[in-house]
PDB file of C-alpha atoms in Angstrom:
ATOM      1  CA  UNK A   1      -8.089  -6.272 -14.631  1.00 38.00           C
ATOM      2  CA  UNK A   2     -10.230  -5.123 -11.748  1.00 39.00           C
ATOM      3  CA  UNK A   3     -10.098  -1.453 -10.918  1.00 39.00           C
ATOM      4  CA  UNK A   4      -9.332  -0.195  -7.452  1.00 40.00           C
ATOM      5  CA  UNK A   5     -10.314   3.335  -8.357  1.00 43.00           C
ATOM      6  CA  UNK A   6     -14.101   3.078  -8.528  1.00 50.00           C
ATOM      7  CA  UNK A   7     -14.715   5.657  -5.804  1.00 65.00           C
ATOM      8  CA  UNK A   8     -11.528   7.691  -5.979  1.00 82.00           C
ATOM      9  CA  UNK A   9     -11.055  11.285  -7.180  1.00 92.00           C
ATOM     10  CA  UNK A  10      -9.915  11.293 -10.778  1.00 94.00           C
ATOM     11  CA  UNK A  11      -7.477  13.480 -12.677  1.00 96.00           C
ATOM     12  CA  UNK A  12      -7.786  13.292 -16.454  1.00 96.00           C
ATOM     13  CA  UNK A  13      -4.960  14.646 -18.622  1.00 97.00           C
ATOM     14  CA  UNK A  14      -3.752  14.473 -22.204  1.00 97.00           C
ATOM     15  CA  UNK A  15      -0.583  12.646 -23.107  1.00 97.00           C
ATOM     16  CA  UNK A  16       2.363  15.033 -22.882  1.00 97.00           C
ATOM     17  CA  UNK A  17       0.769  17.248 -20.237  1.00 97.00           C
ATOM     18  CA  UNK A  18       2.267  17.689 -16.802  1.00 97.00           C
ATOM     19  CA  UNK A  19       0.223  16.145 -13.975  1.00 97.00           C
ATOM     20  CA  UNK A  20       0.016  17.260 -10.370  1.00 97.00           C
ATOM     21  CA  UNK A  21      -1.474  14.965  -7.745  1.00 97.00           C
ATOM     22  CA  UNK A  22      -2.056  16.353  -4.280  1.00 96.00           C
ATOM     23  CA  UNK A  23      -2.216  14.828  -0.829  1.00 96.00           C
ATOM     24  CA  UNK A  24      -3.017  16.362   2.548  1.00 94.00           C
ATOM     25  CA  UNK A  25      -1.733  14.644   5.657  1.00 92.00           C
ATOM     26  CA  UNK A  26      -2.930  15.147   9.195  1.00 86.00           C
ATOM     27  CA  UNK A  27      -0.138  14.017  11.506  1.00 90.00           C
ATOM     28  CA  UNK A  28       2.325  16.829  12.180  1.00 90.00           C
ATOM     29  CA  UNK A  29       4.706  14.219  13.663  1.00 90.00           C
ATOM     30  CA  UNK A  30       5.047  12.467  10.292  1.00 92.00           C
ATOM     31  CA  UNK A  31       8.573  12.848   8.990  1.00 92.00           C
ATOM     32  CA  UNK A  32       8.828  10.518   5.997  1.00 94.00           C
ATOM     33  CA  UNK A  33       6.563  10.455   2.972  1.00 96.00           C
ATOM     34  CA  UNK A  34       6.196   8.115   0.006  1.00 96.00           C
ATOM     35  CA  UNK A  35       4.297   8.100  -3.256  1.00 97.00           C
ATOM     36  CA  UNK A  36       3.059   4.779  -4.630  1.00 98.00           C
ATOM     37  CA  UNK A  37       1.566   3.896  -8.013  1.00 98.00           C
ATOM     38  CA  UNK A  38      -0.980   1.098  -8.232  1.00 97.00           C
ATOM     39  CA  UNK A  39      -1.916  -0.228 -11.641  1.00 96.00           C
ATOM     40  CA  UNK A  40      -5.062  -2.250 -12.136  1.00 94.00           C
ATOM     41  CA  UNK A  41      -4.678  -5.758 -10.747  1.00 93.00           C
ATOM     42  CA  UNK A  42      -1.297  -5.105  -9.128  1.00 96.00           C
ATOM     43  CA  UNK A  43       0.144  -4.180  -5.767  1.00 97.00           C
ATOM     44  CA  UNK A  44       1.385  -0.640  -5.058  1.00 97.00           C
ATOM     45  CA  UNK A  45       4.775   0.227  -6.536  1.00 97.00           C
ATOM     46  CA  UNK A  46       7.218   2.685  -4.937  1.00 95.00           C
ATOM     47  CA  UNK A  47       7.746   5.874  -6.987  1.00 96.00           C
ATOM     48  CA  UNK A  48       9.608   8.381  -4.843  1.00 97.00           C
ATOM     49  CA  UNK A  49      10.063   9.372  -1.217  1.00 96.00           C
ATOM     50  CA  UNK A  50      10.993  12.477   0.745  1.00 96.00           C
ATOM     51  CA  UNK A  51      12.047  13.157   4.310  1.00 94.00           C
ATOM     52  CA  UNK A  52      10.797  16.070   6.364  1.00 93.00           C
ATOM     53  CA  UNK A  53      14.144  17.887   6.262  1.00 93.00           C
ATOM     54  CA  UNK A  54      13.621  18.451   2.524  1.00 95.00           C
ATOM     55  CA  UNK A  55      10.932  20.341   0.629  1.00 96.00           C
ATOM     56  CA  UNK A  56      11.615  18.995  -2.845  1.00 97.00           C
ATOM     57  CA  UNK A  57      13.031  15.856  -4.386  1.00 97.00           C
ATOM     58  CA  UNK A  58      13.322  14.935  -8.042  1.00 97.00           C
ATOM     59  CA  UNK A  59      13.376  11.610  -9.789  1.00 95.00           C
ATOM     60  CA  UNK A  60      13.046  10.584 -13.375  1.00 94.00           C
ATOM     61  CA  UNK A  61      10.054  12.581 -14.694  1.00 96.00           C
ATOM     62  CA  UNK A  62       8.676  12.871 -11.159  1.00 98.00           C
ATOM     63  CA  UNK A  63       9.067  15.514  -8.470  1.00 98.00           C
ATOM     64  CA  UNK A  64       7.707  15.439  -4.936  1.00 98.00           C
ATOM     65  CA  UNK A  65       7.068  18.675  -3.057  1.00 98.00           C
ATOM     66  CA  UNK A  66       6.521  18.831   0.688  1.00 97.00           C
ATOM     67  CA  UNK A  67       4.985  21.774   2.516  1.00 96.00           C
ATOM     68  CA  UNK A  68       5.142  20.996   6.216  1.00 94.00           C
ATOM     69  CA  UNK A  69       3.503  24.278   7.195  1.00 94.00           C
ATOM     70  CA  UNK A  70       0.183  23.282   5.654  1.00 94.00           C
ATOM     71  CA  UNK A  71       0.815  19.508   5.795  1.00 94.00           C
ATOM     72  CA  UNK A  72       0.625  19.092   2.044  1.00 95.00           C
ATOM     73  CA  UNK A  73       2.418  16.781  -0.348  1.00 96.00           C
ATOM     74  CA  UNK A  74       2.296  16.786  -4.140  1.00 97.00           C
ATOM     75  CA  UNK A  75       3.556  14.561  -6.925  1.00 98.00           C
ATOM     76  CA  UNK A  76       4.372  16.156 -10.254  1.00 98.00           C
ATOM     77  CA  UNK A  77       4.700  13.952 -13.318  1.00 98.00           C
ATOM     78  CA  UNK A  78       6.302  15.562 -16.359  1.00 98.00           C
ATOM     79  CA  UNK A  79       5.244  14.690 -19.901  1.00 97.00           C
ATOM     80  CA  UNK A  80       2.588  12.272 -18.724  1.00 97.00           C
ATOM     81  CA  UNK A  81       2.306   9.062 -20.734  1.00 97.00           C
ATOM     82  CA  UNK A  82      -0.550   6.541 -21.093  1.00 96.00           C
ATOM     83  CA  UNK A  83       1.532   4.122 -19.021  1.00 96.00           C
ATOM     84  CA  UNK A  84       1.235   6.539 -16.107  1.00 98.00           C
ATOM     85  CA  UNK A  85      -2.493   5.779 -15.860  1.00 97.00           C
ATOM     86  CA  UNK A  86      -2.973   4.280 -12.406  1.00 97.00           C
ATOM     87  CA  UNK A  87      -4.093   5.077  -8.883  1.00 97.00           C
ATOM     88  CA  UNK A  88      -1.567   7.107  -6.900  1.00 98.00           C
ATOM     89  CA  UNK A  89      -1.347   6.960  -3.116  1.00 97.00           C
ATOM     90  CA  UNK A  90       0.650   9.050  -0.690  1.00 97.00           C
ATOM     91  CA  UNK A  91       1.795   7.393   2.534  1.00 96.00           C
ATOM     92  CA  UNK A  92       3.274   8.849   5.708  1.00 94.00           C
ATOM     93  CA  UNK A  93       5.483   7.464   8.445  1.00 92.00           C
ATOM     94  CA  UNK A  94       6.254   8.793  11.891  1.00 88.00           C
ATOM     95  CA  UNK A  95       9.694   8.520  13.461  1.00 81.00           C
ATOM     96  CA  UNK A  96       9.959   5.511  15.727  1.00 81.00           C
ATOM     97  CA  UNK A  97       7.176   3.616  14.017  1.00 84.00           C
ATOM     98  CA  UNK A  98       7.491   1.040  11.266  1.00 86.00           C
ATOM     99  CA  UNK A  99       3.970   1.431   9.898  1.00 91.00           C
ATOM    100  CA  UNK A 100       2.666   3.563   7.043  1.00 93.00           C
ATOM    101  CA  UNK A 101      -0.623   5.450   6.858  1.00 94.00           C
ATOM    102  CA  UNK A 102      -2.032   5.718   3.360  1.00 95.00           C
ATOM    103  CA  UNK A 103      -4.008   8.590   1.877  1.00 94.00           C
ATOM    104  CA  UNK A 104      -7.240   8.125  -0.021  1.00 93.00           C
ATOM    105  CA  UNK A 105      -5.648   7.924  -3.475  1.00 95.00           C
ATOM    106  CA  UNK A 106      -6.162   9.637  -6.834  1.00 97.00           C
ATOM    107  CA  UNK A 107      -6.852   7.940 -10.136  1.00 96.00           C
ATOM    108  CA  UNK A 108      -4.844   9.395 -13.025  1.00 97.00           C
ATOM    109  CA  UNK A 109      -6.248   8.828 -16.507  1.00 97.00           C
ATOM    110  CA  UNK A 110      -4.020   9.724 -19.443  1.00 97.00           C
ATOM    111  CA  UNK A 111      -5.586  10.043 -22.871  1.00 95.00           C
ATOM    112  CA  UNK A 112      -3.463   9.515 -25.997  1.00 90.00           C
TER     113      UNK A 112
ATOM    114  CA  UNK B   1      14.390  -4.600  -4.046  1.00 76.00           C
ATOM    115  CA  UNK B   2      12.591  -7.631  -2.646  1.00 85.00           C
ATOM    116  CA  UNK B   3      10.444  -9.862  -4.837  1.00 93.00           C
ATOM    117  CA  UNK B   4       7.228 -10.846  -3.117  1.00 97.00           C
ATOM    118  CA  UNK B   5       4.758 -13.521  -4.184  1.00 97.00           C
ATOM    119  CA  UNK B   6       1.315 -14.252  -2.792  1.00 98.00           C
ATOM    120  CA  UNK B   7      -0.852 -17.343  -3.048  1.00 98.00           C
ATOM    121  CA  UNK B   8      -3.589 -17.607  -4.087  1.00 98.00           C
ATOM    122  CA  UNK B   9      -3.801 -14.672  -6.481  1.00 98.00           C
ATOM    123  CA  UNK B  10      -7.590 -14.766  -6.221  1.00 98.00           C
ATOM    124  CA  UNK B  11     -10.304 -16.929  -4.746  1.00 98.00           C
ATOM    125  CA  UNK B  12     -14.065 -17.127  -4.426  1.00 98.00           C
ATOM    126  CA  UNK B  13     -15.181 -18.511  -1.080  1.00 98.00           C
ATOM    127  CA  UNK B  14     -18.450 -19.259   0.645  1.00 98.00           C
ATOM    128  CA  UNK B  15     -19.471 -17.411   3.776  1.00 98.00           C
ATOM    129  CA  UNK B  16     -18.549 -19.128   6.998  1.00 98.00           C
ATOM    130  CA  UNK B  17     -15.390 -20.686   5.593  1.00 98.00           C
ATOM    131  CA  UNK B  18     -11.748 -19.613   6.107  1.00 98.00           C
ATOM    132  CA  UNK B  19      -8.955 -18.853   3.654  1.00 98.00           C
ATOM    133  CA  UNK B  20      -5.220 -18.769   4.322  1.00 98.00           C
ATOM    134  CA  UNK B  21      -3.121 -16.440   2.177  1.00 98.00           C
ATOM    135  CA  UNK B  22       0.606 -17.022   1.854  1.00 98.00           C
ATOM    136  CA  UNK B  23       3.316 -14.384   1.377  1.00 98.00           C
ATOM    137  CA  UNK B  24       6.816 -15.431   0.295  1.00 98.00           C
ATOM    138  CA  UNK B  25       9.809 -13.076  -0.040  1.00 97.00           C
ATOM    139  CA  UNK B  26      12.969 -13.882  -1.974  1.00 96.00           C
ATOM    140  CA  UNK B  27      15.248 -12.528   0.776  1.00 93.00           C
ATOM    141  CA  UNK B  28      15.225 -12.137   4.534  1.00 93.00           C
ATOM    142  CA  UNK B  29      13.404  -9.003   5.666  1.00 92.00           C
ATOM    143  CA  UNK B  30      12.992  -7.303   8.995  1.00 89.00           C
ATOM    144  CA  UNK B  31       9.359  -6.299   8.799  1.00 91.00           C
ATOM    145  CA  UNK B  32       6.300  -7.891   7.177  1.00 95.00           C
ATOM    146  CA  UNK B  33       2.831  -6.355   7.075  1.00 97.00           C
ATOM    147  CA  UNK B  34      -0.676  -7.302   5.983  1.00 98.00           C
ATOM    148  CA  UNK B  35      -3.117  -4.790   4.473  1.00 98.00           C
ATOM    149  CA  UNK B  36      -6.716  -4.865   3.300  1.00 98.00           C
ATOM    150  CA  UNK B  37      -7.908  -2.839   0.331  1.00 97.00           C
ATOM    151  CA  UNK B  38     -11.673  -2.791  -0.072  1.00 94.00           C
ATOM    152  CA  UNK B  39     -13.111  -2.061  -3.532  1.00 88.00           C
ATOM    153  CA  UNK B  40     -12.365   1.506  -4.586  1.00 88.00           C
ATOM    154  CA  UNK B  41     -10.628   2.280  -1.309  1.00 92.00           C
ATOM    155  CA  UNK B  42      -7.165   2.944   0.041  1.00 95.00           C
ATOM    156  CA  UNK B  43      -4.998   0.512   1.969  1.00 97.00           C
ATOM    157  CA  UNK B  44      -5.719  -0.219   5.614  1.00 97.00           C
ATOM    158  CA  UNK B  45      -3.117  -1.923   7.773  1.00 97.00           C
ATOM    159  CA  UNK B  46      -4.379  -5.085   9.436  1.00 98.00           C
ATOM    160  CA  UNK B  47      -1.285  -6.075  11.402  1.00 97.00           C
ATOM    161  CA  UNK B  48       2.482  -6.296  11.585  1.00 95.00           C
ATOM    162  CA  UNK B  49       3.672  -9.895  11.387  1.00 94.00           C
ATOM    163  CA  UNK B  50       6.401 -10.456  13.969  1.00 87.00           C
ATOM    164  CA  UNK B  51       8.852 -13.304  13.535  1.00 88.00           C
ATOM    165  CA  UNK B  52       8.615 -15.745  16.392  1.00 83.00           C
ATOM    166  CA  UNK B  53       5.916 -13.876  18.292  1.00 85.00           C
ATOM    167  CA  UNK B  54       2.288 -12.829  18.034  1.00 90.00           C
ATOM    168  CA  UNK B  55       1.365 -10.270  15.391  1.00 94.00           C
ATOM    169  CA  UNK B  56       0.644  -6.656  16.346  1.00 95.00           C
ATOM    170  CA  UNK B  57      -2.909  -5.790  15.276  1.00 97.00           C
ATOM    171  CA  UNK B  58      -4.277  -2.374  14.384  1.00 96.00           C
ATOM    172  CA  UNK B  59      -7.442  -0.979  15.866  1.00 96.00           C
ATOM    173  CA  UNK B  60     -10.482  -2.766  14.493  1.00 96.00           C
ATOM    174  CA  UNK B  61      -8.688  -6.003  13.664  1.00 98.00           C
ATOM    175  CA  UNK B  62      -8.466  -9.004  15.987  1.00 97.00           C
ATOM    176  CA  UNK B  63      -6.475 -12.209  16.058  1.00 97.00           C
ATOM    177  CA  UNK B  64      -9.528 -14.470  16.105  1.00 97.00           C
ATOM    178  CA  UNK B  65     -10.689 -13.058  12.768  1.00 98.00           C
ATOM    179  CA  UNK B  66      -7.269 -12.591  11.139  1.00 98.00           C
ATOM    180  CA  UNK B  67      -4.752 -15.031  12.618  1.00 97.00           C
ATOM    181  CA  UNK B  68      -1.244 -14.418  11.299  1.00 97.00           C
ATOM    182  CA  UNK B  69       1.858 -16.547  11.350  1.00 96.00           C
ATOM    183  CA  UNK B  70       5.466 -15.656  10.603  1.00 96.00           C
ATOM    184  CA  UNK B  71       7.652 -18.704  11.144  1.00 94.00           C
ATOM    185  CA  UNK B  72      10.788 -17.172   9.589  1.00 94.00           C
ATOM    186  CA  UNK B  73      12.189 -14.032   7.951  1.00 94.00           C
ATOM    187  CA  UNK B  74      10.890 -14.814   4.446  1.00 96.00           C
ATOM    188  CA  UNK B  75       7.355 -16.171   4.934  1.00 97.00           C
ATOM    189  CA  UNK B  76       4.048 -15.199   6.501  1.00 97.00           C
ATOM    190  CA  UNK B  77       0.425 -16.265   6.318  1.00 98.00           C
ATOM    191  CA  UNK B  78      -2.831 -14.406   6.918  1.00 98.00           C
ATOM    192  CA  UNK B  79      -6.035 -16.345   7.544  1.00 98.00           C
ATOM    193  CA  UNK B  80      -9.412 -14.718   7.010  1.00 98.00           C
ATOM    194  CA  UNK B  81     -11.718 -16.673   9.322  1.00 98.00           C
ATOM    195  CA  UNK B  82     -15.468 -17.233   9.272  1.00 98.00           C
ATOM    196  CA  UNK B  83     -15.788 -15.108   6.168  1.00 98.00           C
ATOM    197  CA  UNK B  84     -18.717 -12.870   5.291  1.00 98.00           C
ATOM    198  CA  UNK B  85     -19.342 -10.863   2.089  1.00 97.00           C
ATOM    199  CA  UNK B  86     -17.906  -7.812   3.898  1.00 96.00           C
ATOM    200  CA  UNK B  87     -14.517  -9.530   3.824  1.00 97.00           C
ATOM    201  CA  UNK B  88     -14.443  -9.306   0.029  1.00 97.00           C
ATOM    202  CA  UNK B  89     -11.290  -7.270  -0.572  1.00 97.00           C
ATOM    203  CA  UNK B  90      -7.777  -7.328  -1.895  1.00 98.00           C
ATOM    204  CA  UNK B  91      -5.327  -8.530   0.753  1.00 98.00           C
ATOM    205  CA  UNK B  92      -1.770  -7.303   0.351  1.00 98.00           C
ATOM    206  CA  UNK B  93       1.471  -8.366   1.941  1.00 98.00           C
ATOM    207  CA  UNK B  94       4.334  -5.878   2.231  1.00 97.00           C
ATOM    208  CA  UNK B  95       7.893  -5.952   3.558  1.00 95.00           C
ATOM    209  CA  UNK B  96      10.542  -3.471   4.594  1.00 92.00           C
ATOM    210  CA  UNK B  97      14.167  -3.615   5.624  1.00 83.00           C
ATOM    211  CA  UNK B  98      13.918  -1.296   8.576  1.00 74.00           C
ATOM    212  CA  UNK B  99      11.685   0.257  11.121  1.00 65.00           C
ATOM    213  CA  UNK B 100      10.812   3.941  10.813  1.00 68.00           C
ATOM    214  CA  UNK B 101      11.812   5.868   7.703  1.00 73.00           C
ATOM    215  CA  UNK B 102      11.742   2.869   5.378  1.00 81.00           C
ATOM    216  CA  UNK B 103       9.473   2.350   2.429  1.00 86.00           C
ATOM    217  CA  UNK B 104       7.632  -0.911   1.916  1.00 93.00           C
ATOM    218  CA  UNK B 105       7.582  -3.259  -1.067  1.00 94.00           C
ATOM    219  CA  UNK B 106       4.239  -4.815  -1.875  1.00 97.00           C
ATOM    220  CA  UNK B 107       3.172  -8.169  -3.177  1.00 97.00           C
ATOM    221  CA  UNK B 108       0.669  -8.475  -6.056  1.00 97.00           C
ATOM    222  CA  UNK B 109      -2.271  -9.011  -3.717  1.00 98.00           C
ATOM    223  CA  UNK B 110      -4.915 -11.685  -3.239  1.00 98.00           C
ATOM    224  CA  UNK B 111      -8.388 -10.883  -4.521  1.00 98.00           C
ATOM    225  CA  UNK B 112     -10.975 -12.462  -2.292  1.00 98.00           C
ATOM    226  CA  UNK B 113     -14.679 -12.634  -3.092  1.00 98.00           C
ATOM    227  CA  UNK B 114     -17.030 -14.056  -0.473  1.00 98.00           C
ATOM    228  CA  UNK B 115     -20.441 -15.213  -1.638  1.00 97.00           C
TER     229      UNK B 115
END
């Protein structure tokens, strides 16, 4: 399929490693944050979300950390698998608005 | 979660022509959105498709270039008018159940190449 990650920063890891993908946001009024995974040739897929009244949320193999002081968001993937290879986007939402603003994205490449 | 389909999945069009992209959802949804994703780039919101009224466009996007319809709560169309090679992108439809504080589900996208 066609790649959407031609010009994106890339993180390369070995299978089984833990991966950390970072995102900086600019709007201090943002209060809801989402991580999406986009595989080649597909639309973005929801992974995990977090609201601004939390600083950590865990899912299955994934953890999102939110640092509102420095406006930073990270996605941690435990025991990374080849199927995790994709482009990952953070998105932010501001209270009272229905729209999302997407970050630039990071391509994750997992080697067997 | 909502299941979203888009037609066509891809197309190659000549400059100066127009293409209408359809987005169908398997359940009624409150909000529908259209995004553009240029090669190697992130997603940029084009507009919010409002049921029964004119779409709300983001800065840099205008109705004459990207007319949008939303006749009901499960269907929307985006037309890319008078196309140029710069319009070559992936166009994505998304939906959500609420207003603020709701994540969006995305369709598979339509890959448009303008020659």
